[in-house]
Short mmCIF file of C-alpha atoms in Angstrom, two decimals:
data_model
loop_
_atom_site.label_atom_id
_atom_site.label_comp_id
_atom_site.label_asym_id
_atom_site.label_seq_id
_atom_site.Cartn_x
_atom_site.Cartn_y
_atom_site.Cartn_z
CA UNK A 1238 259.34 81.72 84.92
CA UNK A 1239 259.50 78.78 82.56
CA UNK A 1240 257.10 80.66 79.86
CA UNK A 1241 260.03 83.36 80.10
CA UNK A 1242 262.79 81.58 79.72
CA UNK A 1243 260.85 79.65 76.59
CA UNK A 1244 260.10 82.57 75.24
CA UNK A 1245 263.70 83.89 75.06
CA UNK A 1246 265.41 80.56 74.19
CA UNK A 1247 262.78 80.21 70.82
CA UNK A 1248 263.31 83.40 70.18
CA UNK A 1249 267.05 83.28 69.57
CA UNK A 1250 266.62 79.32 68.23
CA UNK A 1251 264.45 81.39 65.42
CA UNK A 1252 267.21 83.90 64.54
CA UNK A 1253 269.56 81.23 64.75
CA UNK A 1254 267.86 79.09 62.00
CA UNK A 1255 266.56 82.05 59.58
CA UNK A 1256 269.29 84.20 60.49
CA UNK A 1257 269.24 88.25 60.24
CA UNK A 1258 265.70 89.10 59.67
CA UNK A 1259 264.58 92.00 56.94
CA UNK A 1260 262.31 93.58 59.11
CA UNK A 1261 263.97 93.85 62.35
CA UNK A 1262 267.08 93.64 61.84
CA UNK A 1263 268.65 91.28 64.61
CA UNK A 1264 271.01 88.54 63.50
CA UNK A 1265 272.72 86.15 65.27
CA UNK A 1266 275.04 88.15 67.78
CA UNK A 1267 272.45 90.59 68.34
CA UNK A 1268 269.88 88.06 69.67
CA UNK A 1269 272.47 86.19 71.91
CA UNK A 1270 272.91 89.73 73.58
CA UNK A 1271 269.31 90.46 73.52
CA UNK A 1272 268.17 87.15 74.78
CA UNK A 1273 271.08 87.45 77.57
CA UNK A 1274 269.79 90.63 78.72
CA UNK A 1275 266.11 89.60 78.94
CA UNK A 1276 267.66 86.58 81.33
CA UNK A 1277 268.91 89.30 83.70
CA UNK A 1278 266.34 91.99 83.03
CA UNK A 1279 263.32 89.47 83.61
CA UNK A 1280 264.67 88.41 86.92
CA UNK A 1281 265.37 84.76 86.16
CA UNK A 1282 268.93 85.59 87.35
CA UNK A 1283 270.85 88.32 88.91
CA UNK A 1284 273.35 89.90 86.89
CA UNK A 1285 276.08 88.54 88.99
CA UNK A 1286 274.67 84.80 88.41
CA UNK A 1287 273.91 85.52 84.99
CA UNK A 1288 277.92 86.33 84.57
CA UNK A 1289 278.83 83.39 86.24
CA UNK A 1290 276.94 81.18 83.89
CA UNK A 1291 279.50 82.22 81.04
CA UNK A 1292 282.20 79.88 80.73
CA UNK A 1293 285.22 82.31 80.28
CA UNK A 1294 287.55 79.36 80.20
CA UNK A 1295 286.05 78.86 76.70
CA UNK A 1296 286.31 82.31 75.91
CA UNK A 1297 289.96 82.85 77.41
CA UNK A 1298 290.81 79.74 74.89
CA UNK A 1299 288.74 81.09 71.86
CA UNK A 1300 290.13 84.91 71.97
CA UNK A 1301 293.67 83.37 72.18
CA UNK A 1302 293.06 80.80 69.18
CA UNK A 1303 291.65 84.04 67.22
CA UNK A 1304 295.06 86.23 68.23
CA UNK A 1305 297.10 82.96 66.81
CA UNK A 1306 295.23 82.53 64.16
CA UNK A 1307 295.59 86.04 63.30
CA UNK A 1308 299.30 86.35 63.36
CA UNK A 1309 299.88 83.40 61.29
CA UNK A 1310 297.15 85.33 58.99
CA UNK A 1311 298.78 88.71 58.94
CA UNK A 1312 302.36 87.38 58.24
CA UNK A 1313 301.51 85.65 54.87
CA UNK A 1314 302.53 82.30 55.57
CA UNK A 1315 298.90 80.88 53.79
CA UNK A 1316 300.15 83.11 50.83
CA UNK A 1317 303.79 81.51 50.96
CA UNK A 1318 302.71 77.97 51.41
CA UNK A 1319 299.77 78.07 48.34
CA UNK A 1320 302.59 79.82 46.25
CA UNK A 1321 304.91 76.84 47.47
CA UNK A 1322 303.15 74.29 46.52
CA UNK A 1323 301.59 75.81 42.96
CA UNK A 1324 305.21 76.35 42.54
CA UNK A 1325 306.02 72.49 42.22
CA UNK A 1326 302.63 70.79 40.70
CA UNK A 1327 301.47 71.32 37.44
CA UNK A 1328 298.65 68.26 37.18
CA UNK A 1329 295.66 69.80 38.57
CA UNK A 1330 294.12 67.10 40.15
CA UNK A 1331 297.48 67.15 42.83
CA UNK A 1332 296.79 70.60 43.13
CA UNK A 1333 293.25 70.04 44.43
CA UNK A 1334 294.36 67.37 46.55
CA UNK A 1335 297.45 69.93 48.28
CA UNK A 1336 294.61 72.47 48.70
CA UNK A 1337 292.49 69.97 50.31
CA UNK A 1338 295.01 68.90 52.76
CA UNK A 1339 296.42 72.31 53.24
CA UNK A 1340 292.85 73.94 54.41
CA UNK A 1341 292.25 70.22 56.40
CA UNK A 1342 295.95 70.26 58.31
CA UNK A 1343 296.06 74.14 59.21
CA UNK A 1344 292.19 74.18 60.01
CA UNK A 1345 293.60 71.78 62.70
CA UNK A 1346 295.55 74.31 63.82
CA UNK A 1347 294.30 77.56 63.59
CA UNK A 1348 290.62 78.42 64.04
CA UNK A 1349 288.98 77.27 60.45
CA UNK A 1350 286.82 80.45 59.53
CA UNK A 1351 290.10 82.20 59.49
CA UNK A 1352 291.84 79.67 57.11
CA UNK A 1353 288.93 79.89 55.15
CA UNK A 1354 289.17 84.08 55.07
CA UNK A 1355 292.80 83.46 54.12
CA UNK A 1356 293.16 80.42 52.08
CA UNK A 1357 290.41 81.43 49.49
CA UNK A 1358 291.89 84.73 47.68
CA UNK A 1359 294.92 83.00 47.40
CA UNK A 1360 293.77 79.88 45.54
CA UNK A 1361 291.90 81.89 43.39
CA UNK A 1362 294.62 84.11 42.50
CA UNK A 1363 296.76 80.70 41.83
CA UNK A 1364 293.48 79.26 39.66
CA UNK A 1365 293.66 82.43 37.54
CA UNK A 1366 296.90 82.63 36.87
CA UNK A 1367 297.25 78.66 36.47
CA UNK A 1368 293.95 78.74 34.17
CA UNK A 1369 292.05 76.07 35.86
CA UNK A 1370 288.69 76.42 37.08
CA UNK A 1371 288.43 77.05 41.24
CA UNK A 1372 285.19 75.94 41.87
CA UNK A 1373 286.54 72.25 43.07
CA UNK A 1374 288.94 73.86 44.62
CA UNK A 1375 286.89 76.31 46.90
CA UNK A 1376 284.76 72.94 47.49
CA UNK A 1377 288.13 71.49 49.10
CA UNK A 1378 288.64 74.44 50.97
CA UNK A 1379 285.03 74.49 53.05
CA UNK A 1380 284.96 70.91 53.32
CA UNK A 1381 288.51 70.66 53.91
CA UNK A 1382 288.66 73.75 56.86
CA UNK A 1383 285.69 71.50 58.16
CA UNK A 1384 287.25 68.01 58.40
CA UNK A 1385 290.11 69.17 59.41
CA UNK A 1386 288.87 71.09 62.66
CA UNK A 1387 286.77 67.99 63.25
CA UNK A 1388 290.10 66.50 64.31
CA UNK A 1389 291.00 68.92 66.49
CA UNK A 1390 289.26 70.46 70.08
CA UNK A 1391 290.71 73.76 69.26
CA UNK A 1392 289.72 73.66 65.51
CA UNK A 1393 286.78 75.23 65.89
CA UNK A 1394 284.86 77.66 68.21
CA UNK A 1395 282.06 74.64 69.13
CA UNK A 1396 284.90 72.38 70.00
CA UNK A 1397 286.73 74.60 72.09
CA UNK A 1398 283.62 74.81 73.99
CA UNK A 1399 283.39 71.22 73.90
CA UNK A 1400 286.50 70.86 75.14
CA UNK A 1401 286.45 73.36 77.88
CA UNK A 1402 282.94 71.97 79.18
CA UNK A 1403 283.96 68.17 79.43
CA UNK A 1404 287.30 68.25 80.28
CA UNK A 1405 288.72 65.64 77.26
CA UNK A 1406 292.37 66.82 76.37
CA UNK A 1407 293.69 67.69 73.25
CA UNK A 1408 295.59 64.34 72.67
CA UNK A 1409 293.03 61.72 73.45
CA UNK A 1410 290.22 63.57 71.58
CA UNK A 1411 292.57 63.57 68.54
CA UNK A 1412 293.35 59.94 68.86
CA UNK A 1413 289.43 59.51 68.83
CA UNK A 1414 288.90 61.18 66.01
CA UNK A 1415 291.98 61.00 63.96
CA UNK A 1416 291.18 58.01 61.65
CA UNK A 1417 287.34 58.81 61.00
CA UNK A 1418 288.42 62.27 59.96
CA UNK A 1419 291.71 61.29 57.99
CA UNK A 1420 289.31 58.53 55.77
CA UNK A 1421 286.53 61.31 55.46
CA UNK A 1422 289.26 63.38 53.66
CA UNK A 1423 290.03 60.86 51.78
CA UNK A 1424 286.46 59.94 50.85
CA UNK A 1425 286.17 64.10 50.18
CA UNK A 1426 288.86 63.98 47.94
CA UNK A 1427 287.59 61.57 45.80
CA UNK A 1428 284.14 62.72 45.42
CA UNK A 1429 285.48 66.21 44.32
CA UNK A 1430 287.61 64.35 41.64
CA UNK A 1431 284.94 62.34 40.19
CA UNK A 1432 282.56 65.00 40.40
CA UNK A 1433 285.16 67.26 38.40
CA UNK A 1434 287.45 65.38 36.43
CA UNK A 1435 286.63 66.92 33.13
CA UNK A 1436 287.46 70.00 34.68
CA UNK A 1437 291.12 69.46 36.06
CA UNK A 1438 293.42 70.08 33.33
CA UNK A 1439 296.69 70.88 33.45
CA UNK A 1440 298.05 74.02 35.26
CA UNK A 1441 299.24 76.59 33.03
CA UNK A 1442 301.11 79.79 33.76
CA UNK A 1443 302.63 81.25 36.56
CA UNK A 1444 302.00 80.76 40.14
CA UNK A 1445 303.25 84.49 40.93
CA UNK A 1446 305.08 85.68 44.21
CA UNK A 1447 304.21 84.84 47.38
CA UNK A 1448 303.90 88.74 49.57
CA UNK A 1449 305.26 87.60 53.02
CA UNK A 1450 306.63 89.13 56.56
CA UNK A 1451 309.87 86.37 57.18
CA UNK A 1452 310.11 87.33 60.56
CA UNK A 1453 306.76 87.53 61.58
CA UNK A 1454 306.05 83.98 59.72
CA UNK A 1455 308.48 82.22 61.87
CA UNK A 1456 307.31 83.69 65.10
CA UNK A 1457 304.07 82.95 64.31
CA UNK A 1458 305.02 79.38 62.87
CA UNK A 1459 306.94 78.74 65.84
CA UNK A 1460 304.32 79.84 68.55
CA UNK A 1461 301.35 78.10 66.80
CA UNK A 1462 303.20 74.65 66.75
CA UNK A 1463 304.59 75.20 69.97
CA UNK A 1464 300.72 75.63 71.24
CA UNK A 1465 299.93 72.54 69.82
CA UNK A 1466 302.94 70.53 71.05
CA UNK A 1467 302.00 71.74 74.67
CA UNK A 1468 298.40 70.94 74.71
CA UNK A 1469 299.33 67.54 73.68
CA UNK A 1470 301.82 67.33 76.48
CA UNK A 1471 298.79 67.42 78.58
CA UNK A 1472 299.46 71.46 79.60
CA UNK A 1473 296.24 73.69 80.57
CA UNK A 1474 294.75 74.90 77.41
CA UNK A 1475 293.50 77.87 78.91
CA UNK A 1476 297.41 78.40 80.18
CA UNK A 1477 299.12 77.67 77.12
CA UNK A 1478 297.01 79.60 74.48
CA UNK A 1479 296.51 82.32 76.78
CA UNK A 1480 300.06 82.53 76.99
CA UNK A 1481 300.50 82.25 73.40
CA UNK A 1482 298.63 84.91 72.62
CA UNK A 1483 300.76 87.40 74.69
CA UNK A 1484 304.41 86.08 73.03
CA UNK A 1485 302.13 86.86 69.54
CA UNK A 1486 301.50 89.84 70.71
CA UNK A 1487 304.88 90.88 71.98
CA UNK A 1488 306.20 92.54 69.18
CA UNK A 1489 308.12 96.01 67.60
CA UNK A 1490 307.23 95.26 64.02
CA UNK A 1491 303.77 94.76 63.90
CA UNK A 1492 300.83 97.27 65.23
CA UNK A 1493 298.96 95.51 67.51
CA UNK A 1494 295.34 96.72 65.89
CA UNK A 1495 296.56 94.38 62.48
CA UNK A 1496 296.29 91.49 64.71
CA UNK A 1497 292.85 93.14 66.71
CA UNK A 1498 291.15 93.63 63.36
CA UNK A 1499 291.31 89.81 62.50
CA UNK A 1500 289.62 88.41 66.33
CA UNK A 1501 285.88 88.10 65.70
CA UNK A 1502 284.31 90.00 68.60
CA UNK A 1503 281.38 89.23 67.36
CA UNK A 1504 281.71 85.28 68.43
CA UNK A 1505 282.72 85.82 71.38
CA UNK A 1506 279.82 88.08 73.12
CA UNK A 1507 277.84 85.36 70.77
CA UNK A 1508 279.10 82.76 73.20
CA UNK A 1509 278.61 84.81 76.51
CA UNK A 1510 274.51 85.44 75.78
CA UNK A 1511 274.40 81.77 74.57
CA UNK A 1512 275.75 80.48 77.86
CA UNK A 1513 273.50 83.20 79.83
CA UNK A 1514 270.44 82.04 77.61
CA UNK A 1515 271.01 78.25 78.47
CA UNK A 1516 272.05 78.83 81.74
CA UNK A 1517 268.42 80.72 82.33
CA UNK A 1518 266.85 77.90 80.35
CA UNK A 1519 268.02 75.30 82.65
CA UNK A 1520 267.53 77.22 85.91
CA UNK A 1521 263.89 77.83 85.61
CA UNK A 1522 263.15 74.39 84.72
CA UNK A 1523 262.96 74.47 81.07
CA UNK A 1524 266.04 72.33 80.04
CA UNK A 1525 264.53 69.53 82.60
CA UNK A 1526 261.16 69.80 80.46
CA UNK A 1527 262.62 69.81 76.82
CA UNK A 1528 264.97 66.71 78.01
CA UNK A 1529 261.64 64.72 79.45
CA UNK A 1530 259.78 65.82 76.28
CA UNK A 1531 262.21 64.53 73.73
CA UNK A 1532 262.67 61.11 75.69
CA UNK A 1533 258.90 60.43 74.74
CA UNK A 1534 260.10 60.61 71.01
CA UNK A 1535 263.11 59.80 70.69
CA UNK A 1536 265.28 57.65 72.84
CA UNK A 1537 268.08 60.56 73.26
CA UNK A 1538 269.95 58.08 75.79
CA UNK A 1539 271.42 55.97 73.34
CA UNK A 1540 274.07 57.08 71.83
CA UNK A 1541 273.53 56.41 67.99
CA UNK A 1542 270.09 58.48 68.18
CA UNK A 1543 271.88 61.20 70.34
CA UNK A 1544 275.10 61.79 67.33
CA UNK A 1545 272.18 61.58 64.89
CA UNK A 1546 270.69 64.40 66.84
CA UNK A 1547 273.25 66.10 66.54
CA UNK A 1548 273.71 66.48 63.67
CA UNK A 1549 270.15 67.19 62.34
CA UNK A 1550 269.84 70.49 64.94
CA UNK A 1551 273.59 71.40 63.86
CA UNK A 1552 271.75 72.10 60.36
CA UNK A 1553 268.50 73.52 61.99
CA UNK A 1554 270.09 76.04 64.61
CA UNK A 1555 273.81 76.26 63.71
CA UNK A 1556 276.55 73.91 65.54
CA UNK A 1557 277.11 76.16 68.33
CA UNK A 1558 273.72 76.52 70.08
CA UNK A 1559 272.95 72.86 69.03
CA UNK A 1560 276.19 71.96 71.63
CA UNK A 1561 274.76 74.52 74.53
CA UNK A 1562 271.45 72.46 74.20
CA UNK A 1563 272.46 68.67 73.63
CA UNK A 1564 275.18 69.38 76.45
CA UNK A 1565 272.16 68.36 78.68
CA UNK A 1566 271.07 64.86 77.21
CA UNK A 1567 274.73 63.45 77.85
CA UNK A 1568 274.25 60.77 80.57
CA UNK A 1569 275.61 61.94 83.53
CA UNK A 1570 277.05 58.63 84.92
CA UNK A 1571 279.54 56.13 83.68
CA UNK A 1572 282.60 57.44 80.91
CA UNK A 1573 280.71 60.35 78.95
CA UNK A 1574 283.88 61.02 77.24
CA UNK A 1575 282.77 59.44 74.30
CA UNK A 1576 279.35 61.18 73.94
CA UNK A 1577 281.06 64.56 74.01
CA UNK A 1578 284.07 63.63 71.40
CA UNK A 1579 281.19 62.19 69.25
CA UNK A 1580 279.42 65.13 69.56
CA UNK A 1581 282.14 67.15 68.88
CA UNK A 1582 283.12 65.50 65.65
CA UNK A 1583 279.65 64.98 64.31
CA UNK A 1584 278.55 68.47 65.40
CA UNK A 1585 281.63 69.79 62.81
CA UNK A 1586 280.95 67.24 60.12
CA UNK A 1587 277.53 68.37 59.72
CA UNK A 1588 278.57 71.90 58.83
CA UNK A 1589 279.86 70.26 55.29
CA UNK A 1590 275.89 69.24 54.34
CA UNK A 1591 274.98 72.53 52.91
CA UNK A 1592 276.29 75.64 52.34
CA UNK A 1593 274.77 77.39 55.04
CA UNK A 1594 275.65 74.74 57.55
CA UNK A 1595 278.83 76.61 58.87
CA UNK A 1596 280.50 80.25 58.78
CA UNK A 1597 283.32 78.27 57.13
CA UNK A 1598 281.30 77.42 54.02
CA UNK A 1599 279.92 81.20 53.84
CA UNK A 1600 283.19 82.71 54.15
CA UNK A 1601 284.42 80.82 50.98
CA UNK A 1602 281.39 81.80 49.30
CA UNK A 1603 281.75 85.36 49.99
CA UNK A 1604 285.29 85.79 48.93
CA UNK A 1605 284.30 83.57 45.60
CA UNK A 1606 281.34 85.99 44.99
CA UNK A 1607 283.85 89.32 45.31
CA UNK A 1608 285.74 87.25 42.38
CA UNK A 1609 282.98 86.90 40.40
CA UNK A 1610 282.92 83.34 40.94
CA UNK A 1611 279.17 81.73 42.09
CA UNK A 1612 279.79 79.26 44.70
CA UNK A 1613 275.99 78.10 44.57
CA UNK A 1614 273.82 76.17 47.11
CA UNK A 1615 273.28 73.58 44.65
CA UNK A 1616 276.72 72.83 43.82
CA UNK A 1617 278.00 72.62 47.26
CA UNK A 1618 275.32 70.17 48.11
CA UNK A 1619 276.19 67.86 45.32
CA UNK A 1620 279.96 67.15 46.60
CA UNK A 1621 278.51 68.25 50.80
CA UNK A 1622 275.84 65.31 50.75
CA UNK A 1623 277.80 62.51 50.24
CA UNK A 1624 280.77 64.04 52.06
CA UNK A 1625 278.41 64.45 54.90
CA UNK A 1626 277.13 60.79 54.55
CA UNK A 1627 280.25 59.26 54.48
CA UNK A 1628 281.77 61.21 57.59
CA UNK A 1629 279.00 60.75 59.79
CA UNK A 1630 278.32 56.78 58.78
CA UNK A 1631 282.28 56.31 59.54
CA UNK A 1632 282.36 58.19 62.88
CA UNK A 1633 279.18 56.13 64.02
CA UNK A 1634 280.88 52.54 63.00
CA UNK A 1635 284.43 54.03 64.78
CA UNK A 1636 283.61 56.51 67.37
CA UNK A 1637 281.61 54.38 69.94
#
C-alpha cells in the first residue's frame, strides 16, 4: 500500500505548492479532505483509525484561539487602538513603527491571519485620511503578524500544532524564542525605514473615530489576556482556551453567528485530512522510506540542516504540511525540545520570504487590492528577503 499512500500524499503536496488548480478546481482544503478520504476509502486505515490519527487537542486549541480572536475582532478594539495611537503621532516614521509593533504584539495573542483581516482596513483608512502612503505600512503588518506569532505557540495555527504534538509550554517556548524574534522586529523595522524613507512624511489630517462595542472590548480584552496569563501559569492549553471560548461566547449582546462567521472552518477540516494523510503515510511505510531517502542527501539529523529544511519546504508546500512531514526527522532520543521550538519559529519566519509564503501575507494583499492599493510580489520580496535572512541567521546563532 505504499504506492497508495504516495500517491495521495504527492497529490495534496502538489495542490499545496500550486494551490487551486484552473482545471479542476481543488484547492487546498478540498485536497486535505479528498486525500483523507482516499486514506479510509483505499483501506490503508479503517475509518475509526483514520479518526484517531487527528489530533483534536490541536483542533480543540485552534477553534478556541479562532472564537477569541473573533471577539476581540467583532468588538472593535483593533479599530480603537489604530485610532489611539494615530491620535497621538504625527511623524510617520513612529507611525510605521506603532503599526509594526501593534500587528507583532497582538499577532502574539490572537491568531495572526485574523489581525491581519482586521488590522489592514483600518491602517488604510488612517493612511488616507493622514495622507501618507500605506504600502510600508501593510509591509509592517504581514511581516509584523508573522514575527510576532513566531513568539508565541498559540500565534499561529502551525504552532499550535507544534505545541500540542511536543508537549513544550507556552512559557518556556516564549523564553526560547523571545529575543531572536524581538531583534528580528527590530531588524524589520529598519529595513522598512530605509527602504521607504522618502516616503514617510509627516501625517496630515484627521485620524477619524474609532466605531467600537465598550462592553464587548473589555470582555474580550479581559478573557484574551487572562488566556495568556494562564497558559503561562503552566494551565492545560486545551483547558484554558477551551474554556475561554465558552465565557466569549456567553453573552446577551452579541449574536453568536457574528462571532461563527469569523472561525475559519476551512483550517480546521484542513488540519483533520492533513493528520489522516500523514498518519496513512507513515502507517504503510512511506514516512520510514522518505526519512531513509533524505538521510542519503542530506544529513537531516543535525540540527542546522534540519531548521534549514524547514524552512525551504515551508516556501515549497506551505508551513503547515511542512510541520506534519518534518515532525518525523526529529530525533527521537535525548531533549527534542529544541528541534521542535526551532522548528516552530523558523517554520513562521519563513512565511515573511515572499508573498505567497503565508495566508497572513495574502490576507493583507487582498484587503490592499479592494483599496485599490497593489501590494505586489516584487515589493514584498524586497523588504521579505532580508527580513527573512536576518530572522532565520539570528534564530540559528540563538536557538540551539
Amino acid at each position: 500500500m505504499v504506492w497508495v499512500s504516495g500517491i495521495i500524499l504527492l497529490a495534496a503536496l502538489a495542490i499545496f505548492t500550486t494551490g487551486k488548480g484552473k482545471v479542476i478546481r481543488i484547492d487546498r482544503t478540498g485536497i486535505a479532505i479528498i486525500g483523507g478520504a482516499a486514506v479510509a476509502g483505499s483501506g490503508l486505515m479503517s475509518f475509526n483509525e483514520a479518526a484517531s490519527c487527528v489530533d483534536w487537542r490541536t483542533i480543540a486549541i485552534l477553534l478556541s484561539m479562532m472564537i477569541i480572536s473573533s471577539g476581540l475582532q467583532i468588538s472593535g478594539i483593533f479599530d480603537l487602538l489604530g485610532h489611539h495611537i494615530s491620535a497621538r503621532i504625527k511623524k510617520s516614521e513612529v507611525f510605521l513603527l506603532a503599526v509594526l509593533l501593534l500587528s507583532s504584539i497582538m499577532s502574539a495573542v490572537c491568531i495572526n491571519d485574523i489581525v491581519c483581516i482586521v488590522l489592514t482596513p483600518v491602517v488604510i483608512s488612517i493612511c488616507r485620511k493622514a495622507e501618507i502612503p500605506p504600502l510600508p505600512h501593510l509591509l509592517a503588518i504581514a511581516l509584523g503578524a508573522n514575527l510576532g506569532s513566531a513568539c508565541s505557540i498559540s500565534g499561529n495555527p502551525q504552532n499550535i500544532m507544534i505545541g500540542s504534538l511536543s508537549g513544550i509550554s507556552f512559557l518556556s517556548y516564549m523564553k526560547t524564542a523571545a529575543l531572536p524574534v524581538l531583534i528580528s522586529i527590530a531588524a524589520c523595522y529598519a529595513i522598512l525605514r530605509m527602504q521607504y524613507k522618502n516616503s514617510l512624511p509627516q501625517l496630515k489630517g484627521k485620524s477619524g473615530k474609532a466605531v467600537y462595542d465598550r462592553h464587548m472590548a473589555i470582555k474580550s480584552s479581559l478573557i484574551a489576556s487572562g488566556t495568556i496569563a494562564l497558559f503561562c501559569l503552566g494551565f492545560d492549553m486545551a483547558v484554558v482556551s477551551l474554556s475561554a471560548a465558552a465565557l466569549m461566547l456567553i453573552t446577551r449582546r452579541v449574536n453568536p453567528e457574528k462571532i461563527y462567521k469569523h472561525i475559519d472552518f476551512n483550517l480546521l477540516a484542513l488540519f483533520a485530512g492533513l493528520f489522516v494523510i500523514t498518519s496513512g503515510a507513515k502507517k504503510s511505510g512511506l514516512i520510514d522510506i522518505i526519512v531513509s531517502s533524505c538521510g542519503q542527501f542530506c544529513d537531516m539529523s543535525n540540527y542546522f540542516v534540519f531548521q534549514t529544511g524547514t524552512v525551504i519546504l515551508s516556501n515549497i508546500v506551505s508551513n503547515v504540511p511542512a510541520v506534519m512531514l518534518l515532525q518525523y526527522f526529529i530525533p527521537q532520543s535525548g531533549d527534542s525540545s529544541v528541534w521542535w521550538s526551532g522548528m516552530a519559529y523558523f517554520s513562521t519566519c519563513a512565511g515573511n520570504l515572499t508573498i505567497t509564503g503565508s495566508i497572513a501575507n495574502l490576507i493583507v494583499a487582498e484587503k490592499a487590492a479592494k483599496e485599490h492599493i497593489n501590494l505586489d510580489w516584487l515589493s514584498y520580496l524586497k523588504a521579505g528577503l532580508p527580513v527573512t535572512l536576518i530572522s532565520v541567521i539570528i534564530g540559528m546563532l540563538l536557538i540551539r
